[in-house]
Amino acid sequence: IQLIRFCKQTKELCFAGAKNALYYTDINNVLHKVKADRWSIGGTQHFDFPNFTKKILPKDWENIFLFSDGFQDQFGFANNKFMVGNFKKFLKKISSFSTNVQIDKMSQQFFEWKGDYTQTDDVLVVTLKKGLFTEDGSFNEEKGELVYN
């Protein structure tokens, strides 16, 4: 699981993740990884509940990607998985496009890769662009729309 929170007072964007990292591109379209904690939310229970680390994203982020492991774990071409490295390259490649175009490109890439193979897992990708939010952290309807695919 991945959670982000925008603090209106400090204008900080905070991230906490359980086993799933967050990726973002900066103003130079460089892809960065913010590591998640290695603890999961469910599964084997521990006597002490882990404290999840809150990380503050740099102010130069331009595009944030949150996602499940379904896309990179999907089998496709020659019965191979898409893999994390290919997914990171793909995110960098599409990050300069609008969120609507990104969603279209993700869907197209996923189904081209998957081909006739059965979908093996849930697939969830969330992409956020800095320009989609106003100064107070509200969604700016003039600059974008929320799209579910």
Short mmCIF file of C-alpha atoms in Angstrom, two decimals:
data_model
loop_
_atom_site.label_atom_id
_atom_site.label_comp_id
_atom_site.label_asym_id
_atom_site.label_seq_id
_atom_site.Cartn_x
_atom_site.Cartn_y
_atom_site.Cartn_z
CA ILE A 1 0.00 0.00 0.00
CA GLN A 2 1.12 3.55 -0.68
CA LEU A 3 -0.26 6.71 0.88
CA ILE A 4 0.43 10.33 0.04
CA ARG A 5 -0.70 13.40 1.93
CA PHE A 6 -0.55 17.03 0.93
CA CYS A 7 -0.11 19.44 3.84
CA LYS A 8 -1.80 22.72 2.93
CA GLN A 9 0.07 24.73 5.59
CA THR A 10 3.61 23.65 4.65
CA LYS A 11 2.91 22.73 0.99
CA GLU A 12 4.73 19.45 1.65
CA LEU A 13 3.82 16.19 -0.02
CA CYS A 14 4.44 13.25 2.30
CA PHE A 15 4.65 9.57 1.41
CA ALA A 16 4.46 6.37 3.42
CA GLY A 17 4.61 2.99 1.76
CA ALA A 18 4.36 -0.62 2.83
CA LYS A 19 6.53 -2.67 0.47
CA ASN A 20 5.63 -0.50 -2.56
CA ALA A 21 7.91 2.37 -3.52
CA LEU A 22 6.78 5.65 -5.02
CA TYR A 23 8.33 6.93 -8.24
CA TYR A 24 8.34 10.53 -9.38
CA THR A 25 9.90 12.59 -12.12
CA ASP A 26 11.44 15.98 -11.46
CA ILE A 27 11.47 19.12 -13.60
CA ASN A 28 14.26 17.58 -15.74
CA ASN A 29 12.27 14.39 -16.34
CA VAL A 30 14.64 12.33 -14.18
CA LEU A 31 12.91 9.35 -12.57
CA HIS A 32 13.41 9.00 -8.81
CA LYS A 33 12.47 6.22 -6.41
CA VAL A 34 11.30 6.84 -2.86
CA LYS A 35 11.79 3.58 -1.03
CA ALA A 36 8.98 2.07 0.97
CA ASP A 37 9.29 0.36 4.32
CA ARG A 38 9.81 -3.38 4.10
CA TRP A 39 6.88 -4.13 6.38
CA SER A 40 3.56 -5.18 4.92
CA ILE A 41 0.16 -4.20 6.26
CA GLY A 42 -1.25 -7.72 6.51
CA GLY A 43 0.13 -11.23 6.46
CA THR A 44 2.30 -12.45 9.31
CA GLN A 45 1.60 -10.43 12.42
CA HIS A 46 4.40 -9.17 14.64
CA PHE A 47 4.25 -8.53 18.35
CA ASP A 48 5.20 -4.91 17.81
CA PHE A 49 3.49 -2.95 15.09
CA PRO A 50 6.05 -1.36 12.78
CA ASN A 51 6.32 2.39 12.57
CA PHE A 52 6.11 3.44 8.96
CA THR A 53 8.55 6.09 7.81
CA LYS A 54 7.10 9.35 6.54
CA LYS A 55 9.13 10.75 3.67
CA ILE A 56 8.79 14.28 2.32
CA LEU A 57 9.04 14.58 -1.45
CA PRO A 58 11.28 17.31 -2.88
CA LYS A 59 9.42 20.34 -4.14
CA ASP A 60 10.70 19.82 -7.70
CA TRP A 61 8.50 16.76 -8.34
CA GLU A 62 6.43 17.03 -11.50
CA ASN A 63 4.74 13.63 -11.88
CA ILE A 64 4.07 10.99 -9.23
CA PHE A 65 3.36 7.32 -9.90
CA LEU A 66 1.77 4.99 -7.35
CA PHE A 67 1.09 1.42 -8.39
CA SER A 68 0.47 -2.18 -7.44
CA ASP A 69 2.82 -4.94 -8.62
CA GLY A 70 0.35 -6.17 -11.24
CA PHE A 71 1.71 -4.34 -14.29
CA GLN A 72 5.33 -5.44 -13.91
CA ASP A 73 4.35 -8.99 -12.87
CA GLN A 74 2.16 -9.54 -15.95
CA PHE A 75 3.25 -12.34 -18.26
CA GLY A 76 3.35 -11.53 -21.94
CA PHE A 77 5.76 -11.72 -24.85
CA ALA A 78 7.56 -15.12 -24.88
CA ASN A 79 6.00 -15.96 -21.48
CA ASN A 80 8.17 -13.35 -19.72
CA LYS A 81 7.13 -10.85 -17.05
CA PHE A 82 7.13 -7.16 -17.94
CA MET A 83 9.54 -6.57 -15.00
CA VAL A 84 10.27 -3.54 -12.82
CA GLY A 85 13.13 -2.22 -14.99
CA ASN A 86 10.93 -2.09 -18.08
CA PHE A 87 8.13 -0.49 -16.07
CA LYS A 88 10.46 2.25 -14.77
CA LYS A 89 11.70 2.98 -18.32
CA PHE A 90 8.10 3.12 -19.50
CA LEU A 91 7.07 5.54 -16.71
CA LYS A 92 9.94 7.86 -17.60
CA LYS A 93 8.99 7.69 -21.28
CA ILE A 94 5.37 8.71 -20.67
CA SER A 95 5.86 11.18 -17.80
CA SER A 96 5.95 14.28 -20.01
CA PHE A 97 2.46 13.58 -21.38
CA SER A 98 -0.80 14.68 -19.76
CA THR A 99 -2.36 12.22 -17.32
CA ASN A 100 -5.08 11.31 -19.83
CA VAL A 101 -2.48 10.43 -22.47
CA GLN A 102 -0.42 8.55 -19.87
CA ILE A 103 -3.45 6.41 -19.00
CA ASP A 104 -4.09 5.66 -22.67
CA LYS A 105 -0.44 4.72 -23.22
CA MET A 106 -0.38 2.52 -20.10
CA SER A 107 -3.50 0.68 -21.17
CA GLN A 108 -2.17 0.21 -24.70
CA GLN A 109 1.24 -1.01 -23.46
CA PHE A 110 -0.32 -3.40 -20.95
CA PHE A 111 -2.66 -5.05 -23.44
CA GLU A 112 0.00 -5.22 -26.16
CA TRP A 113 2.37 -6.90 -23.70
CA LYS A 114 -0.26 -9.22 -22.25
CA GLY A 115 -1.46 -10.35 -25.67
CA ASP A 116 -3.44 -13.58 -25.33
CA TYR A 117 -2.05 -14.37 -21.86
CA THR A 118 -4.44 -14.37 -18.92
CA GLN A 119 -4.21 -11.37 -16.63
CA THR A 120 -2.31 -12.67 -13.59
CA ASP A 121 -2.97 -9.98 -10.97
CA ASP A 122 -4.83 -6.79 -10.22
CA VAL A 123 -3.32 -3.78 -11.99
CA LEU A 124 -3.55 -0.33 -10.46
CA VAL A 125 -1.52 2.70 -11.53
CA VAL A 126 -2.16 6.22 -10.24
CA THR A 127 -0.45 9.15 -11.91
CA LEU A 128 -0.51 12.68 -10.51
CA LYS A 129 0.78 15.82 -12.19
CA LYS A 130 1.73 18.83 -10.10
CA GLY A 131 -0.22 21.19 -12.37
CA LEU A 132 -3.47 19.38 -11.55
CA PHE A 133 -3.61 20.93 -8.10
CA THR A 134 -4.17 24.50 -6.96
CA GLU A 135 -2.01 26.28 -4.36
CA ASP A 136 -4.30 25.11 -1.56
CA GLY A 137 -4.03 21.46 -2.67
CA SER A 138 -7.47 21.23 -4.28
CA PHE A 139 -7.98 19.48 -7.61
CA ASN A 140 -7.86 21.98 -10.49
CA GLU A 141 -10.70 20.97 -12.83
CA GLU A 142 -9.55 23.43 -15.50
CA LYS A 143 -6.22 21.60 -15.94
CA GLY A 144 -7.33 17.99 -15.89
CA GLU A 145 -9.84 15.38 -14.99
CA LEU A 146 -9.91 12.31 -12.83
CA VAL A 147 -9.93 9.27 -15.09
CA TYR A 148 -10.53 5.68 -14.10
CA ASN A 149 -9.66 2.95 -16.59
#
